[in-house]
mmCIF file of C-alpha atoms and ligand atoms in Angstrom:
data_model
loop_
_atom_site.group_PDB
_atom_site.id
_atom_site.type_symbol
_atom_site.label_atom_id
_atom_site.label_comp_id
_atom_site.label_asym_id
_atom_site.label_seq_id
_atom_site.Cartn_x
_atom_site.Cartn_y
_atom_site.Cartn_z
ATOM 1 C CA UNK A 11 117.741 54.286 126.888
ATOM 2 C CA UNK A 12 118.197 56.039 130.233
ATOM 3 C CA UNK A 13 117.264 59.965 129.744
ATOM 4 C CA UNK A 14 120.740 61.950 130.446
ATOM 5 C CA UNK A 15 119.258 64.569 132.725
ATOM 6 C CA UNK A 16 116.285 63.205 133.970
ATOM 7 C CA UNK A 17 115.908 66.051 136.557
ATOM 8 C CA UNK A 18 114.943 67.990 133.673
ATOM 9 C CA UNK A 19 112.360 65.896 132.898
ATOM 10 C CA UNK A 20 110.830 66.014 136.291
ATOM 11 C CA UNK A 21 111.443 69.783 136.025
ATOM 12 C CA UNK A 22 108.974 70.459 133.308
ATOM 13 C CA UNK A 23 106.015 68.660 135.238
ATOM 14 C CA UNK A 24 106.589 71.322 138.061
ATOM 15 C CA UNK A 25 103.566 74.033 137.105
ATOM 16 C CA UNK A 26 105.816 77.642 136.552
ATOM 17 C CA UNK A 27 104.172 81.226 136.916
ATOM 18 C CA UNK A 28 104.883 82.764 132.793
ATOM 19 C CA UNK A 29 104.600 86.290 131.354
ATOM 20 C CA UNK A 30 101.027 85.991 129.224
ATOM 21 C CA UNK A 31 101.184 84.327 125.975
ATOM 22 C CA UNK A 32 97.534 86.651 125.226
ATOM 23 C CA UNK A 33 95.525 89.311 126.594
ATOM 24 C CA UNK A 34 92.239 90.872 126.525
ATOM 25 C CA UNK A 35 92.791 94.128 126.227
ATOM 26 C CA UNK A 36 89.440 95.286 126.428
ATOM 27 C CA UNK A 37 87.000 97.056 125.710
ATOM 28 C CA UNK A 38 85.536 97.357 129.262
ATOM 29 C CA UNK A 39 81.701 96.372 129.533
ATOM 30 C CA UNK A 40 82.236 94.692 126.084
ATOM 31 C CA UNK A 41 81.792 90.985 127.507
ATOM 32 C CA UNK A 42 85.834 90.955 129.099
ATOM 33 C CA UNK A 43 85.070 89.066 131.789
ATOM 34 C CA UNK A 44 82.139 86.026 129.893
ATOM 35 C CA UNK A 45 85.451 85.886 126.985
ATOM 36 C CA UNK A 46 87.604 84.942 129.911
ATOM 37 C CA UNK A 47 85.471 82.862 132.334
ATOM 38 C CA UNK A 48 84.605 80.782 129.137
ATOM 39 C CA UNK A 49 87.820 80.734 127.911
ATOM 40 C CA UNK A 50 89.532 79.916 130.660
ATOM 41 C CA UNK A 51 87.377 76.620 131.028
ATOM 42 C CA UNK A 52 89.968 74.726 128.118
ATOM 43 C CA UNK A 53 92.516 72.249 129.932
ATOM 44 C CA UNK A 54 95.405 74.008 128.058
ATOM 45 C CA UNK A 55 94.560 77.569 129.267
ATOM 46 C CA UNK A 56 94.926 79.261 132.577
ATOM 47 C CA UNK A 57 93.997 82.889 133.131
ATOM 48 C CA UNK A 58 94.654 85.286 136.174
ATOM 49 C CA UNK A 59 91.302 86.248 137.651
ATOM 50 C CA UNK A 60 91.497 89.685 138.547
ATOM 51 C CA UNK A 61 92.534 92.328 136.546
ATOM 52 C CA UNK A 62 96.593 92.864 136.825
ATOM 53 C CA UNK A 63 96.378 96.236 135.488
ATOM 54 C CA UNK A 64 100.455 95.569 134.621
ATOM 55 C CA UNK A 65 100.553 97.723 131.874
ATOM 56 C CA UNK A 66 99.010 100.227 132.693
ATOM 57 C CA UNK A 67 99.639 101.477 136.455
ATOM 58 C CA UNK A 68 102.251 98.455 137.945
ATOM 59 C CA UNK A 69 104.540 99.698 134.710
ATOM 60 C CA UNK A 70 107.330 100.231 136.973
ATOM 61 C CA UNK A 71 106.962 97.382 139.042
ATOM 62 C CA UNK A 72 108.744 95.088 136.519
ATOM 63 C CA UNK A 73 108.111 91.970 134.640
ATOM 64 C CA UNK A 74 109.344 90.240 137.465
ATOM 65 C CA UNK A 75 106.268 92.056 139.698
ATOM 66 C CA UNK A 76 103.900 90.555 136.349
ATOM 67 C CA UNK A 77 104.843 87.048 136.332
ATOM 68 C CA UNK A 78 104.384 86.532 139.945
ATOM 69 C CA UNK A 79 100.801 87.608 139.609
ATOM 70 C CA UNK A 80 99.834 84.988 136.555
ATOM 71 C CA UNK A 81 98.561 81.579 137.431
ATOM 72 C CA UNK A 82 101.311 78.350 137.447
ATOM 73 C CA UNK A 83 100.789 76.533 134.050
ATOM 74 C CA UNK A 84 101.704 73.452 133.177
ATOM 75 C CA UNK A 85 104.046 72.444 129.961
ATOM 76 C CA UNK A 86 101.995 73.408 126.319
ATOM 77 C CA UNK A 87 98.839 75.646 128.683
ATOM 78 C CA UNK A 88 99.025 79.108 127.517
ATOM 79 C CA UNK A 89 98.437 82.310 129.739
ATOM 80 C CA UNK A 90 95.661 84.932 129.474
ATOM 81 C CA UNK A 91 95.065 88.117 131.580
ATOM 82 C CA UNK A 92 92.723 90.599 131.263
ATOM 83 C CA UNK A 93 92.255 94.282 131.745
ATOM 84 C CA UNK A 94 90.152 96.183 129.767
ATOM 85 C CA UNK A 95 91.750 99.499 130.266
ATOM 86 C CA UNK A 96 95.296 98.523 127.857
ATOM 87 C CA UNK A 97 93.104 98.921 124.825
ATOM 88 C CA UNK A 98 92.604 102.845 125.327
ATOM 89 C CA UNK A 99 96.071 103.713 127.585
ATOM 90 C CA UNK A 100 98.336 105.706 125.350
ATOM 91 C CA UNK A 101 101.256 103.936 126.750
ATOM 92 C CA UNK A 102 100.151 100.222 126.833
ATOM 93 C CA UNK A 103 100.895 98.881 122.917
ATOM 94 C CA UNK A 104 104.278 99.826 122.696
ATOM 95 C CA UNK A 105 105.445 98.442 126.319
ATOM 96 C CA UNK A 106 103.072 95.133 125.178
ATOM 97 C CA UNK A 107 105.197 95.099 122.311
ATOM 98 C CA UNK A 108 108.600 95.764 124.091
ATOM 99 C CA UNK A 109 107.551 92.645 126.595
ATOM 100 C CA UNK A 110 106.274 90.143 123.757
ATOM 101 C CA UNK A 111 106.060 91.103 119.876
ATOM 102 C CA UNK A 112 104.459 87.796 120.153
ATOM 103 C CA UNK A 113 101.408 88.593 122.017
ATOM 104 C CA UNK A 114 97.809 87.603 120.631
ATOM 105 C CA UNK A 115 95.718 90.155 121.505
ATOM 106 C CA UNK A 116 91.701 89.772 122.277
ATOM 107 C CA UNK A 117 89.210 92.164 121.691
ATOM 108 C CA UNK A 118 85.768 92.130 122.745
ATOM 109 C CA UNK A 119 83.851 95.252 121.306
ATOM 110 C CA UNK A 120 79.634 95.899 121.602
ATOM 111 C CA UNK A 121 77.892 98.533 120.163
ATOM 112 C CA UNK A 122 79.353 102.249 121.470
ATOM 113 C CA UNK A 123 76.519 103.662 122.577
ATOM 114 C CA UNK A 124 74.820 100.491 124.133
ATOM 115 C CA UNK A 125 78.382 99.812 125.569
ATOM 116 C CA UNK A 126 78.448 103.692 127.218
ATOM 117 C CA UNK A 127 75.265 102.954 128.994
ATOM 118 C CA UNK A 128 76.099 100.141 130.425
ATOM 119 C CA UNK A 129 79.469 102.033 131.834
ATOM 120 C CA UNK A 130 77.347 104.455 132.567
ATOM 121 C CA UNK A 131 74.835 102.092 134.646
ATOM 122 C CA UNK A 132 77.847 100.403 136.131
ATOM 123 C CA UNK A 133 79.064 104.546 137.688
ATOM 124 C CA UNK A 134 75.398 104.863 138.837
ATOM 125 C CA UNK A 135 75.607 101.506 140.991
ATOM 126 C CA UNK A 136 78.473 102.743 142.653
ATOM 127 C CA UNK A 137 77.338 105.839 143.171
ATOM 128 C CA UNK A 138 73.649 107.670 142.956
ATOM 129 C CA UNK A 139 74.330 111.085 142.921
ATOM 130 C CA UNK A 140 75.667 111.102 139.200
ATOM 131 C CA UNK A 141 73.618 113.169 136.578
ATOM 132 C CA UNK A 142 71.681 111.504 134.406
ATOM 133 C CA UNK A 143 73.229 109.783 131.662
ATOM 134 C CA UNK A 144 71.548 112.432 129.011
ATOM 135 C CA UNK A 145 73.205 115.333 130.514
ATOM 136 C CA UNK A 146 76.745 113.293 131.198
ATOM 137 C CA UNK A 147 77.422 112.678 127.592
ATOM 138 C CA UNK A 148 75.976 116.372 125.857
ATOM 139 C CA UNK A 149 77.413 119.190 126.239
ATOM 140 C CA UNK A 150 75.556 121.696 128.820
ATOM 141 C CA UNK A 151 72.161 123.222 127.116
ATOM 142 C CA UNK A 152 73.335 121.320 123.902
ATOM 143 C CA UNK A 153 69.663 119.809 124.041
ATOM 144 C CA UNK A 154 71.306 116.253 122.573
ATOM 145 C CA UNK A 155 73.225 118.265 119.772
ATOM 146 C CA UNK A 156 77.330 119.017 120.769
ATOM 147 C CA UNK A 157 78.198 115.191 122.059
ATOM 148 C CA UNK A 158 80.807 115.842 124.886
ATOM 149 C CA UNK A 159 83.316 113.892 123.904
ATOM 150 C CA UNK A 160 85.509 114.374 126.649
ATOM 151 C CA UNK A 161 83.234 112.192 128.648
ATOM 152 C CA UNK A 162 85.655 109.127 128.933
ATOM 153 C CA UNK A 163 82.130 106.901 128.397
ATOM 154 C CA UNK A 164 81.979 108.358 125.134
ATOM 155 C CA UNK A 165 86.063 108.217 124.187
ATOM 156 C CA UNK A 166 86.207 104.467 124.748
ATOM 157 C CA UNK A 167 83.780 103.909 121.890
ATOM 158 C CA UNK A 168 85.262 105.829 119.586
ATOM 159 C CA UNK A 169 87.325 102.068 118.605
ATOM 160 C CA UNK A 170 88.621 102.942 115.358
ATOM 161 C CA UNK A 171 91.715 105.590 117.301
ATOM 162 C CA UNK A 172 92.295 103.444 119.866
ATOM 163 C CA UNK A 173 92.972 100.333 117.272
ATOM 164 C CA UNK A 174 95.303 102.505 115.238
ATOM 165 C CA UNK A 175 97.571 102.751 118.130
ATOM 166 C CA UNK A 176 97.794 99.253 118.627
ATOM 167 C CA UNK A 177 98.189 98.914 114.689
ATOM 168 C CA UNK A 178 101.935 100.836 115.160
ATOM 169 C CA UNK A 179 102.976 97.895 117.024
ATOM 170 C CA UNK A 180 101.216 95.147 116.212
ATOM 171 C CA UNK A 181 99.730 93.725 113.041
ATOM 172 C CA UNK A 182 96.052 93.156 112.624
ATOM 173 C CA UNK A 183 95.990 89.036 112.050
ATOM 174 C CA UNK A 184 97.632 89.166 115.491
ATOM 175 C CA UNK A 185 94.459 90.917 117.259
ATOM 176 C CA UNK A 186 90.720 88.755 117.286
ATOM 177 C CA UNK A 187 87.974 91.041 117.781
ATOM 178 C CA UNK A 188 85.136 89.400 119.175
ATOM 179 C CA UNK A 189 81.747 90.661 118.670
ATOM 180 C CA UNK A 190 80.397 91.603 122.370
ATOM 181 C CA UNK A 191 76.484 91.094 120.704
ATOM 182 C CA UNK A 192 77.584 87.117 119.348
ATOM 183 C CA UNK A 193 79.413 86.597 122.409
ATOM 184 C CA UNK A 194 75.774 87.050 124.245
ATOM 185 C CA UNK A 195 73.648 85.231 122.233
ATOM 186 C CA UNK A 196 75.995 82.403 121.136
ATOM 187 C CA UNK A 197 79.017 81.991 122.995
ATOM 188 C CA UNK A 198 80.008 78.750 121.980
ATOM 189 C CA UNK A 199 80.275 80.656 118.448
ATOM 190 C CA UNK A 200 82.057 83.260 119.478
ATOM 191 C CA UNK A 201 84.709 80.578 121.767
ATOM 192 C CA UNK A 202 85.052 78.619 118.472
ATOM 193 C CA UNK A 203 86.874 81.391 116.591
ATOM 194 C CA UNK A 204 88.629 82.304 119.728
ATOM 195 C CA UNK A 205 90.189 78.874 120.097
ATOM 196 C CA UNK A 206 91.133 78.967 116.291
ATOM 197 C CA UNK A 207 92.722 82.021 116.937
ATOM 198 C CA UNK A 208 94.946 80.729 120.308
ATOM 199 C CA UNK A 209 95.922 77.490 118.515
ATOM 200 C CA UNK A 210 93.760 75.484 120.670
ATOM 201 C CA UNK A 211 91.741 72.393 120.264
ATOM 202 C CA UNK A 212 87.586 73.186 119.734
ATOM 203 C CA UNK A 213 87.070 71.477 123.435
ATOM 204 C CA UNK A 214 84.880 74.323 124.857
ATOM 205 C CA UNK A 215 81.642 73.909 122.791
ATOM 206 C CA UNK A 216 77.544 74.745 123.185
ATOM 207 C CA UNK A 217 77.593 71.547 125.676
ATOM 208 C CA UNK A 218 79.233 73.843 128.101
ATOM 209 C CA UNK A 219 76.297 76.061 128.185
ATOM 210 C CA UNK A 220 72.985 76.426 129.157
ATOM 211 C CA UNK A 221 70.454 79.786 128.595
ATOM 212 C CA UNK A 222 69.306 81.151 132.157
ATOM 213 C CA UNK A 223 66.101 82.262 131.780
ATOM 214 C CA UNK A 224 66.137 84.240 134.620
ATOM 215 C CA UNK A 225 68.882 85.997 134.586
ATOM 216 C CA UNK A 226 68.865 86.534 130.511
ATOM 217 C CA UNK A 227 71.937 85.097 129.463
ATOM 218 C CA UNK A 228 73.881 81.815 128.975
ATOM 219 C CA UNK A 229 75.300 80.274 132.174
ATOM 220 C CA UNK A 230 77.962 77.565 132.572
ATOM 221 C CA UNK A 231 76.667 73.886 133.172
ATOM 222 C CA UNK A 232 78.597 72.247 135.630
ATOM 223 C CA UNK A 233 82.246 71.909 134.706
ATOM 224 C CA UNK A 234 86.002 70.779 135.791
ATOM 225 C CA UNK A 235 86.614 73.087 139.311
ATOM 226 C CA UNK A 236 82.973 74.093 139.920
ATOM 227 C CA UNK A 237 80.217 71.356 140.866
ATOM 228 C CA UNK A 238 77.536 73.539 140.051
ATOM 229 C CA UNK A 239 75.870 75.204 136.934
ATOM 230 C CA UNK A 240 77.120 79.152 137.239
ATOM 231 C CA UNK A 241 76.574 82.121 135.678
ATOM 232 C CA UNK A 242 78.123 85.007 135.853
ATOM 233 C CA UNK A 243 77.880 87.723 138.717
ATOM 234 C CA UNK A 244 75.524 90.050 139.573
ATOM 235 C CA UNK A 245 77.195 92.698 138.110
ATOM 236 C CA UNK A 246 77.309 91.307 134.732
ATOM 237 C CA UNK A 247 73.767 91.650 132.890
ATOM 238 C CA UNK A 248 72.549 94.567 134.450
ATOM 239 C CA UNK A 249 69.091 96.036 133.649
ATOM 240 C CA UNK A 250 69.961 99.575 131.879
ATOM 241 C CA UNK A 251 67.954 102.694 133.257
ATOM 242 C CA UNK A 252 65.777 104.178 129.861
ATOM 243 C CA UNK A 253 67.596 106.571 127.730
ATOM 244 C CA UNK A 254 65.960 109.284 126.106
ATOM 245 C CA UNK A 255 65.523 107.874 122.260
ATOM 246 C CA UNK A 256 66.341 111.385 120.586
ATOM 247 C CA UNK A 257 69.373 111.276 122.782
ATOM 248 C CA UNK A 258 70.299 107.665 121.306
ATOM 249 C CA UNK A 259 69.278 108.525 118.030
ATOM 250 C CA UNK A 260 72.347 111.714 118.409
ATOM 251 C CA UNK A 261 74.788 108.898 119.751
ATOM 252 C CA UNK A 262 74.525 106.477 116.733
ATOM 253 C CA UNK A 263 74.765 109.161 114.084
ATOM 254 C CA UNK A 264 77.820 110.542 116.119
ATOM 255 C CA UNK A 265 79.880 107.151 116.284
ATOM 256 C CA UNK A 266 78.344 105.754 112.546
ATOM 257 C CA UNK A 267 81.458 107.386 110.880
ATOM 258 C CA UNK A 268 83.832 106.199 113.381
ATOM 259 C CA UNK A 269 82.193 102.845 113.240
ATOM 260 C CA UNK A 270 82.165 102.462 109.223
ATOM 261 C CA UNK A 271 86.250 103.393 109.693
ATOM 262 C CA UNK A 272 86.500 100.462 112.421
ATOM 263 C CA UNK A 273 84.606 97.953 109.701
ATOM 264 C CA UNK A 274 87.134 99.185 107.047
ATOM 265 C CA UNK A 275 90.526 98.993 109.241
ATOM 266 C CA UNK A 276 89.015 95.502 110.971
ATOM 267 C CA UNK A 277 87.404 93.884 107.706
ATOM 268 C CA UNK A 278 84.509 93.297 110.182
ATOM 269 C CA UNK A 279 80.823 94.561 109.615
ATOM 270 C CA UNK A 280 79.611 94.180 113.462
ATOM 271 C CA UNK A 281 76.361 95.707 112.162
ATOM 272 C CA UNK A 282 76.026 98.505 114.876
ATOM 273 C CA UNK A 283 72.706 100.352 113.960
HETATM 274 P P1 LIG B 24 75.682 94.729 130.944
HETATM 275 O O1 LIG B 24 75.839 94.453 132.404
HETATM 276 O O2 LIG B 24 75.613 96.154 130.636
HETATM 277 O O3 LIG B 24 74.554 93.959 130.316
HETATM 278 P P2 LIG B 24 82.527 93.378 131.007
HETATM 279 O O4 LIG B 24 82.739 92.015 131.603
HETATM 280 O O5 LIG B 24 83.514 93.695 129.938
HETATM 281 O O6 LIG B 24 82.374 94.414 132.062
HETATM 282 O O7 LIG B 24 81.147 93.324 130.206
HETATM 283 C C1 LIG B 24 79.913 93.226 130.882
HETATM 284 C C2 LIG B 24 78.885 92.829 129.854
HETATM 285 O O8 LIG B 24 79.065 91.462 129.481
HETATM 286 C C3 LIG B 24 77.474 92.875 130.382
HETATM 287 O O9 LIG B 24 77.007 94.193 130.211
HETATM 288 C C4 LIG B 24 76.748 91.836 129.528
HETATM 289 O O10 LIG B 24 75.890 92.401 128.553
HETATM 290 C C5 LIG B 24 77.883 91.103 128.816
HETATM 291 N N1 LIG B 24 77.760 89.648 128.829
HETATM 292 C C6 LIG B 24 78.109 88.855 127.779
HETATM 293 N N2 LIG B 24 77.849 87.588 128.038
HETATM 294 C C7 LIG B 24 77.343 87.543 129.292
HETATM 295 C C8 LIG B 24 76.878 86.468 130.108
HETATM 296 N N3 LIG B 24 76.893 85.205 129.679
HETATM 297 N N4 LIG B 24 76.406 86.779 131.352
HETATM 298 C C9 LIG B 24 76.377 88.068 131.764
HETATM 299 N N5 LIG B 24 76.805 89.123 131.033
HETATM 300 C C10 LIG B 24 77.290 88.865 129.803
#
C-alpha cells in the first residue's frame, strides 16, 4: 500500500523545537539542576540546559520567543525546562496554566532551613562582603528570636503558600514533589517515581550511577553524549560555612508549622526535623 502523503511521513522524522510538555519549577538549591541532568539522560526526554526564565521575566516575549529556546525533539520525546524561580513568582501558575493546563509540574523541595543556607552560601560565593548568615535571617538585636521573614532566603521555604498558588490552577496529582534529601542519597529512587510520573519507561536506573567519594555525592558513569564518568559542577555540593545551633534550633521551630501544613496539603511526610 503506497502511503498517500508520504512527505508527511518524512516530516515527522525532522526533530521540531515544542513548548515544554513539564517543568521544574523549583525550589532553587533543592537539587533542580541533579533532577534534570539525570533526567534528561532517558532517550525519550530532552531538556533545555539553562534556565529560560520564560515565565517569569521573557513574559512578554511570546510563546513564539519560548519555543525557539527548547531543544528539537524527536516524535513521542517529551520537553523539560527548568527554572527554579516559577515556583515562588506570583504571576507564573496562572500564565503556566493559560500556555498548557496540561503541564506536569516537578518539584524538588529539601529541608527550609538547610535549603536557606545553602542559598545563603551560594550569595557568599558571589560576593564576601554579605553579613553573616545569623544576622541576614533575624531581625536586628532580635538575638535569634523575631525571624525576618522578609529575607527572600527565608520566604522561599515557607513551601506550603507558594504551593497553594499553584493549587488555583493546577491540581495536585499533576505536580511530583521530589524529596531534595532522597534525591542525594538515592537518585535512582528518586528518578524511578519521576519516570512513573512523566509516562516514561524505568530506563534511567542505579546502573547510571556511581558514589564519588570525593566530592560526596553520586556522579554519572559514563553515558550516551559524554565519554566520561561526570558529576556535577563545582557549584553543586558546596561545603556550608557553620551556623550558630541556637540560631538553627529558632529556624526549625519557625518553619515546623508551615512544614506540618505542606505534609497535610502534599500527603507527603518529608521528615524535616
Ligand atoms: P548544596 O550545594 O548546598 O549542597 P540546585 O541545583 O537546585 O541549585 O540545588 C543544589 C543542591 O543540589 C546542592 O546544594 C546539593 O546538595 C544538591 N544535590 C543533589 N544531588 C546532587 C549531586 N548528585 N551532586 C551535587 N549536588 C547535588
Amino acid at each position: 500500500r503506497t502511503p498517500q502523503y508520504p512527505f508527511l511521513r518524512h516530516q515527522s522524522l525532522q526533530p521540531v523545537r515544542k513548548l515544554p510538555d513539564a517543568l521544574v519549577i523549583g525550589v532553587k538549591k533543592g537539587g533542580t539542576r541533579a533532577l534534570l541532568e539525570f533526567i534528561r539522560l532517558h532517550p525519550d526526554v530532552r531538556a533545555a540546559g539553562s534556565e529560560i526564565h520564560f515565565f517569569d521575566r521573557h513574559y512578554p516575549k511570546g510563546y513564539h520567543w519560548y519555543r525557539k529556546h527548547m531543544p528539537p525533539t524527536l516524535e513521542g520525546q517529551i520537553t523539560i525546562e527548568k527554572t527554579p524561580s516559577y515556583f515562588v513568582i506570583r504571576e507564573v501558575p496562572q500564565r503556566v496554566y493559560e500556555m498548557n493546563p496540561a503541564m506536569k509540574i516537578l518539584v524538588v523541595v529539601r529541608d527550609p532551613v538547610t535549603r536557606a543556607i545553602s542559598d545563603y552560601t551560594q550569595v557568599v560565593s558571589k560576593n564576601t562582603t554579605i553579613p553573616k548568615f545569623e544576622d541576614l535571617a533575624f531581625k536586628n538585636g532580635s538575638q535569634f528570636g523575631l525571624v525576618d521573614t522578609t529575607w527572600i532566603p527565608i520566604r522561599i521555604g515557607v513551601y506550603v503558600r507558594h504551593l497553594e498558588r499553584w493549587l488555583h490552577y493546577f491540581p495536585l496529582k499533576q505536580i511530583h514533589f521530589v524529596s531534595g534529601e532522597r534525591l542525594i542519597v538515592d537518585p535512582a529512587a528518586e528518578i524511578a517515581n519521576v519516570q512513573d510520573f512523566l509516562g516514561l519507561k524505568r530506563v534511567i536506573t542505579e546502573k547510571h550511577f556511581y558514589f564519588n567519594t570525593t566530592k560526596g555525592f553520586h556522579c554519572l558513569k559514563k553515558s550516551e553524549g559524554h565519554s566520561s564518568p561526570h558529576c556535577l559542577g563545582k557549584t553543586k555540593g558546596r561545603n556550608h560555612p557553620p551556623i550558630d545551633s541556637a540560631a538553627i534550633e529558632r529556624l526549625r521551630e519557625f518553619y515546623r508549622p508551615f512544614n506540618v501544613r505542606f505534609y497535610q496539603v502534599t500527603g507527603i511526610n518529608f521528615g524535616w526535623p
